Short mmCIF file of C-alpha atoms (C1' of nucleotides) in Angstrom, two decimals:
data_model
loop_
_atom_site.label_atom_id
_atom_site.label_comp_id
_atom_site.label_asym_id
_atom_site.label_seq_id
_atom_site.Cartn_x
_atom_site.Cartn_y
_atom_site.Cartn_z
CA MET A 7 -0.08 0.14 -0.09
CA PRO A 8 0.78 3.47 -0.01
CA GLU A 9 2.97 4.86 2.76
CA LEU A 10 3.18 8.40 3.55
CA PRO A 11 4.90 9.58 0.17
CA GLU A 12 2.09 7.91 -1.82
CA VAL A 13 -0.77 8.99 0.33
CA LEU A 14 0.52 12.55 0.12
CA THR A 15 1.15 12.51 -3.71
CA ILE A 16 -2.58 11.28 -4.10
CA LYS A 17 -3.94 13.94 -1.63
CA LYS A 18 -2.23 16.74 -3.47
CA ASP A 19 -3.43 15.71 -6.92
CA LEU A 20 -6.74 14.99 -5.54
CA LYS A 21 -7.09 18.57 -3.87
CA LYS A 22 -6.23 20.02 -7.24
CA GLU A 23 -8.74 18.00 -9.04
CA ILE A 24 -11.84 17.66 -6.97
CA LEU A 25 -11.88 20.74 -4.74
CA GLY A 26 -15.34 22.41 -5.15
CA LYS A 27 -16.82 19.85 -7.40
CA LYS A 28 -20.23 18.42 -6.62
CA VAL A 29 -20.85 14.67 -6.50
CA VAL A 30 -23.82 14.05 -8.73
CA SER A 31 -23.97 10.11 -8.42
CA VAL A 32 -22.13 7.08 -6.77
CA LYS A 33 -21.88 3.47 -7.66
CA LYS A 34 -20.84 0.63 -5.63
CA GLU A 35 -19.73 -2.70 -7.43
CA LYS A 36 -21.32 -5.83 -5.89
CA ASN A 37 -18.11 -7.31 -4.75
CA TYR A 38 -17.23 -4.32 -2.26
CA LYS A 39 -18.94 -4.21 0.95
CA PRO A 40 -18.37 -0.95 2.92
CA ALA A 41 -18.94 -1.00 6.71
CA HIS A 42 -22.12 0.69 6.53
CA SER A 43 -25.11 1.02 4.29
CA THR A 44 -24.73 2.60 0.92
CA ASP A 45 -27.57 4.94 2.08
CA LEU A 46 -24.91 7.22 3.79
CA PHE A 47 -23.52 7.82 0.15
CA SER A 48 -26.86 8.84 -1.12
CA LYS A 49 -27.32 10.84 1.80
CA TYR A 50 -24.20 12.58 2.62
CA VAL A 51 -22.13 12.38 -0.54
CA VAL A 52 -24.38 12.64 -3.50
CA GLY A 53 -25.50 16.50 -4.00
CA HIS A 54 -22.52 17.83 -2.04
CA LEU A 55 -19.16 19.68 -2.56
CA VAL A 56 -15.99 18.82 -1.90
CA GLU A 57 -14.42 21.29 0.77
CA ASP A 58 -11.25 19.76 1.38
CA VAL A 59 -8.87 16.81 0.83
CA ASP A 60 -6.84 15.83 3.84
CA ASN A 61 -5.07 12.91 5.59
CA ILE A 62 -4.67 11.35 9.06
CA ALA A 63 -1.72 9.21 9.04
CA LYS A 64 -2.23 6.94 5.80
CA LEU A 65 -5.83 7.53 5.90
CA LEU A 66 -7.11 9.88 2.84
CA LEU A 67 -10.10 12.03 3.84
CA ILE A 68 -12.40 13.80 1.36
CA LYS A 69 -14.65 16.67 3.28
CA LEU A 70 -17.96 17.19 1.92
CA SER A 71 -20.30 20.02 2.34
CA SER A 72 -22.72 17.53 4.07
CA GLY A 73 -20.19 17.75 7.02
CA LYS A 74 -19.38 14.29 6.37
CA TYR A 75 -16.23 12.68 5.08
CA ILE A 76 -15.13 9.91 2.74
CA ALA A 77 -12.65 8.07 4.56
CA SER A 78 -10.41 5.76 2.40
CA HIS A 79 -7.43 3.68 3.67
CA LEU A 80 -5.83 1.95 0.58
CA ASN A 81 -3.96 -0.61 2.63
CA MET A 82 -1.86 -3.00 0.68
CA SER A 83 -3.40 -2.88 -2.77
CA GLY A 84 -6.03 0.17 -2.97
CA ILE A 85 -5.56 3.02 -5.25
CA LEU A 86 -7.74 6.09 -6.37
CA LEU A 87 -7.96 6.80 -9.93
CA TYR A 88 -9.25 9.93 -11.79
CA ASN A 89 -10.59 9.69 -15.18
CA THR A 90 -9.03 6.50 -15.55
CA THR A 91 -9.94 2.88 -14.75
CA ASP A 92 -8.70 -0.59 -14.18
CA PRO A 93 -10.22 -4.28 -13.78
CA TYR A 94 -10.61 -3.67 -9.78
CA ILE A 95 -12.81 -0.90 -9.40
CA LYS A 96 -15.11 -0.93 -6.29
CA MET A 97 -16.60 2.30 -5.98
CA SER A 98 -17.29 5.02 -8.64
CA LEU A 99 -18.07 8.92 -7.91
CA GLU A 100 -19.22 11.10 -10.67
CA PHE A 101 -18.76 14.97 -10.31
CA ASP A 102 -21.06 17.64 -11.90
CA THR A 103 -18.07 18.58 -14.29
CA GLY A 104 -18.49 14.81 -15.78
CA ASP A 105 -15.34 13.90 -14.03
CA MET A 106 -15.01 10.63 -12.31
CA LEU A 107 -13.15 9.26 -9.39
CA TYR A 108 -12.72 5.62 -8.63
CA TYR A 109 -11.54 3.56 -5.63
CA SER A 110 -9.85 0.37 -6.86
CA SER A 111 -8.72 -2.41 -4.88
CA VAL A 112 -7.20 -6.05 -5.71
CA ARG A 113 -6.97 -7.60 -2.29
CA MET A 114 -10.08 -6.07 -0.56
CA PHE A 115 -8.12 -5.02 2.46
CA GLY A 116 -8.78 -1.21 2.19
CA TYR A 117 -12.05 0.82 2.31
CA PHE A 118 -13.70 3.83 0.82
CA GLU A 119 -16.46 4.95 3.43
CA VAL A 120 -18.75 7.60 4.74
CA TRP A 121 -17.32 8.67 8.27
CA ASP A 122 -18.66 11.62 10.54
CA ASN A 123 -16.48 13.87 12.84
CA ILE A 124 -16.84 11.39 15.90
CA LYS A 125 -15.51 8.33 13.95
CA LEU A 126 -12.57 10.58 12.33
CA ASN A 127 -11.73 11.85 15.92
CA GLU A 128 -11.59 8.37 17.42
CA TYR A 129 -9.23 7.46 14.72
CA LYS A 130 -7.03 10.19 14.96
CA LYS A 131 -6.60 9.54 18.66
CA ARG A 132 -4.83 6.05 17.79
CA TYR A 133 -2.32 7.61 15.49
CA GLY A 134 0.74 9.75 16.14
CA LYS A 135 1.94 12.75 14.19
CA THR A 136 3.23 11.79 10.66
CA ALA A 137 6.99 11.71 10.34
CA LEU A 138 6.82 14.89 8.09
CA ASP A 139 4.48 16.61 10.43
CA GLN A 140 6.27 20.43 10.63
CA ASP A 141 5.51 20.19 14.66
CA LEU A 142 7.09 16.89 15.13
CA SER A 143 10.37 18.17 16.58
CA ILE A 144 13.65 16.19 16.50
CA GLU A 145 13.31 16.28 20.24
CA GLU A 146 10.12 14.75 20.16
CA PHE A 147 10.99 12.02 17.67
CA THR A 148 14.09 10.89 19.72
CA LYS A 149 11.99 10.94 22.89
CA ILE A 150 9.14 8.80 21.43
CA ILE A 151 11.20 6.65 19.47
CA GLY A 152 14.22 6.15 21.63
CA SER A 153 12.30 5.10 24.81
CA LYS A 154 10.97 1.74 23.51
CA ASN A 155 12.84 -1.48 24.41
CA LYS A 156 11.69 -3.02 20.92
CA PRO A 157 13.56 -3.51 17.52
CA ILE A 158 13.81 -0.08 15.97
CA LYS A 159 12.11 -1.57 12.76
CA THR A 160 9.01 -2.64 14.71
CA VAL A 161 9.04 0.73 16.65
CA LEU A 162 9.23 2.85 13.17
CA LEU A 163 6.14 0.62 11.81
CA ASP A 164 4.16 1.32 14.95
CA GLN A 165 1.96 4.07 13.57
CA LYS A 166 0.62 5.16 17.18
CA LEU A 167 3.99 6.47 17.89
CA VAL A 168 4.96 8.19 14.59
CA SER A 169 2.94 7.64 11.32
CA GLY A 170 3.38 7.39 7.86
CA ILE A 171 6.67 5.10 7.65
CA GLY A 172 5.84 1.80 6.20
CA ASN A 173 7.86 -1.14 5.27
CA ILE A 174 9.73 0.18 2.25
CA TYR A 175 10.76 3.43 3.81
CA ALA A 176 11.66 1.84 7.27
CA ASN A 177 13.84 -0.60 5.33
CA ASP A 178 15.66 2.05 3.42
CA ALA A 179 15.83 4.73 6.32
CA LEU A 180 17.63 1.99 8.29
CA PHE A 181 20.04 1.16 5.80
CA MET A 182 20.93 5.03 5.21
CA SER A 183 21.36 5.33 8.91
CA GLY A 184 23.69 2.11 9.49
CA ILE A 185 21.12 0.92 12.02
CA ASN A 186 20.40 -2.87 12.17
CA PRO A 187 16.45 -3.37 12.14
CA TYR A 188 16.96 -5.78 15.44
CA LYS A 189 18.62 -3.13 17.44
CA LYS A 190 16.67 -2.24 20.41
CA ALA A 191 15.37 1.70 19.85
CA ASN A 192 16.38 2.34 23.38
CA LEU A 193 19.98 1.47 22.76
CA LEU A 194 20.41 3.66 19.73
CA GLY A 195 21.61 6.75 21.43
CA LYS A 196 20.90 10.44 20.64
CA GLU A 197 23.43 10.62 17.92
CA LYS A 198 21.98 7.76 15.71
CA LEU A 199 18.27 8.56 16.59
CA GLU A 200 18.81 12.11 15.24
CA GLU A 201 20.68 10.49 12.19
CA LEU A 202 17.67 8.13 11.63
CA PHE A 203 15.17 11.16 11.90
CA TYR A 204 16.78 13.11 9.32
CA ASN A 205 17.30 10.12 7.11
CA ILE A 206 13.62 9.19 7.57
CA ARG A 207 12.76 12.72 6.49
CA GLU A 208 15.03 12.66 3.48
CA ILE A 209 13.73 9.50 2.04
CA LEU A 210 10.14 10.21 2.44
CA ASN A 211 10.70 13.57 0.91
CA GLU A 212 12.68 11.75 -1.90
CA GLY A 213 9.63 9.41 -2.40
CA ILE A 214 7.34 12.45 -2.82
CA LYS A 215 9.62 14.05 -5.25
CA ASN A 216 9.28 10.68 -7.13
CA ARG A 217 5.81 10.51 -6.71
CA GLY A 218 5.77 7.35 -4.75
CA SER A 219 6.89 3.63 -5.01
CA SER A 220 5.38 1.32 -7.52
CA ILE A 221 6.54 -2.11 -6.84
CA ASP A 222 3.38 -3.63 -7.62
CA ARG A 223 -0.14 -2.13 -7.66
CA TYR A 224 0.55 1.29 -6.64
CA ARG A 225 -0.50 4.14 -9.08
CA ASP A 226 -0.89 7.78 -8.69
CA LEU A 227 -4.33 9.39 -9.23
CA TYR A 228 -3.84 9.41 -13.18
CA GLY A 229 -2.85 5.66 -13.16
CA LYS A 230 0.86 6.44 -13.50
CA MET A 231 3.56 4.72 -11.81
CA GLY A 232 5.69 6.42 -9.28
CA ASN A 233 9.72 6.29 -9.57
CA GLN A 234 11.05 5.55 -6.32
CA GLN A 235 11.40 2.06 -6.93
CA ASN A 236 14.28 2.93 -9.31
CA PHE A 237 16.17 4.61 -6.23
CA PHE A 238 15.41 1.98 -3.39
CA ARG A 239 18.76 1.77 -1.11
CA ILE A 240 18.10 -1.74 -0.02
CA TYR A 241 14.43 -2.51 -0.10
CA GLY A 242 13.64 -5.24 -2.67
CA LYS A 243 17.32 -6.30 -3.13
CA ARG A 244 17.21 -9.96 -1.98
CA GLU A 245 20.12 -11.73 -3.12
CA LYS A 246 21.63 -8.66 -4.31
CA ASN A 247 24.98 -7.03 -3.08
CA CYS A 248 25.04 -4.05 -0.97
CA ASN A 249 25.79 -1.08 -3.04
CA SER A 250 27.89 0.32 -0.29
CA CYS A 251 30.34 -2.47 0.72
CA GLY A 252 29.42 -5.28 -1.81
CA ASN A 253 28.28 -7.90 0.78
CA LYS A 254 25.30 -10.05 0.05
CA ILE A 255 22.22 -8.53 1.40
CA LYS A 256 20.09 -10.46 4.14
CA PHE A 257 16.57 -10.82 3.81
CA GLU A 258 14.50 -11.92 6.81
CA LYS A 259 10.79 -11.91 7.93
CA MET A 260 10.44 -9.81 10.87
CA GLN A 261 7.13 -9.18 12.32
CA GLY A 262 5.93 -11.10 9.26
CA ARG A 263 7.32 -8.19 7.12
CA GLY A 264 10.24 -8.50 4.33
CA THR A 265 13.21 -7.01 5.91
CA PHE A 266 16.29 -6.36 3.85
CA TYR A 267 19.60 -5.53 5.74
CA CYS A 268 23.32 -5.51 5.20
CA ASP A 269 24.95 -6.91 8.41
CA GLN A 270 28.16 -5.24 7.38
CA CYS A 271 26.91 -1.80 7.00
CA GLN A 272 24.06 -2.21 9.62
CA PRO A 273 25.82 -4.07 12.24
CA LEU A 274 23.89 -5.23 15.31
CA ASP A 275 26.65 -5.02 17.84
CA ASP A 276 28.77 -1.99 17.72
CA ARG A 277 32.05 -3.85 18.39
CA ILE A 278 31.77 -5.71 15.01
CA ARG A 279 32.23 -2.30 13.48
CA LEU A 280 35.55 -1.65 15.45
CA LEU A 281 37.05 -4.76 14.57
"C1'" DA B 7 -0.78 -5.22 30.12
"C1'" DC B 8 2.36 -6.99 27.16
"C1'" DC B 9 4.12 -9.59 22.56
"C1'" DT B 10 3.61 -12.49 18.18
"C1'" DA B 11 1.21 -14.72 14.84
"C1'" DA B 12 -2.25 -15.25 12.11
"C1'" DA B 13 -6.14 -13.23 9.66
"C1'" DC B 14 -8.16 -10.41 6.25
"C1'" DC B 15 -7.74 -11.16 0.45
"C1'" DT B 16 -6.21 -11.51 -4.64
"C1'" DG B 17 -2.83 -12.25 -8.06
"C1'" DG B 18 1.54 -12.71 -9.98
"C1'" DG B 19 5.59 -15.27 -10.10
"C1'" DC B 20 8.67 -19.27 -9.53
"C1'" DG B 21 9.92 -24.10 -9.19
"C1'" DC B 22 8.72 -28.61 -10.33
"C1'" DT C 30 -0.27 -26.36 -18.27
"C1'" DG C 31 -1.03 -26.77 -13.91
"C1'" DC C 32 -0.41 -27.16 -8.94
"C1'" DG C 33 1.71 -25.63 -4.87
"C1'" DC C 34 4.06 -22.27 -2.68
"C1'" DC C 35 6.00 -17.73 -1.66
"C1'" DC C 36 5.69 -13.11 -1.99
"C1'" DA C 37 3.22 -8.18 -1.73
"C1'" DG C 38 3.43 -0.19 0.23
"C1'" DG C 39 -1.28 -2.63 6.34
"C1'" DT C 40 -3.98 -3.11 10.12
"C1'" DT C 41 -6.48 -5.47 13.37
"C1'" DT C 42 -7.50 -9.27 16.26
"C1'" DA C 43 -6.88 -13.53 18.69
"C1'" DG C 44 -4.29 -16.16 21.87
"C1'" DG C 45 -0.47 -16.85 24.89
#
DNA sequence: ACCTAAACCTGGGCGC
DNA sequence: TGCGCCCAGGTTTAGG
């Protein structure tokens, strides 16, 4: 699924395309079941204007003049498409301009639903600031992340601490920082945590600049692939050699997620480095 | 109150 | 060709 760079890319394009437009019809495909009755779409979406497009962590929000929101989490395989389709469309919105917005998903994990403020606020409470939030200071980051007695990769993927970092960008940010994914976060030290903070911001911003990572399903709002996959530091380089030291890259499952690291450049024990 | 493992799904790619 | 397995940008939940 989209991580923060992909979500922010979609958000920006969505804002540009649909702000101020009125929804005139909604269509749901039979093989998609939102958590609520489709009445909510006809009641709170059809006939209403798009007032804003926003996000909470990786959740996309379309604010409507009815006071309700379309909340869409793309999860692993979801995409939003504007005036272009694919074989996995689940929901379609038609605007007064004739433009179309589609929610597409292969694996059925994501959702595209009508939410009210209450549900939105409950959701918000469960998530930390995104890694790119202007008001997430380096002090706050190091305090939140550096206090956990858990592997740093697990901590980075915990969205209630700091949100937006997913598996791709976590792998790459750790490689850039020379940090072993198994290293306990509370053993990293101030300097390493700060380095990690800067590298997370760098790699997320690079992802945005390259319009996201398309390793499989991800496409932007116009159905186009992102480019960040061409710049991966270590993610996806199973059986390949480290571009820094030439050693064979390790691939292991950690918390069920594919984890790539170079045990030379990202030593678990600092003593290994000194030898 | 922790942690992990499995579950939620579909489809693509690989080896045999 | 086909079957079985492994893999996938995430999150939630059940179970120890």
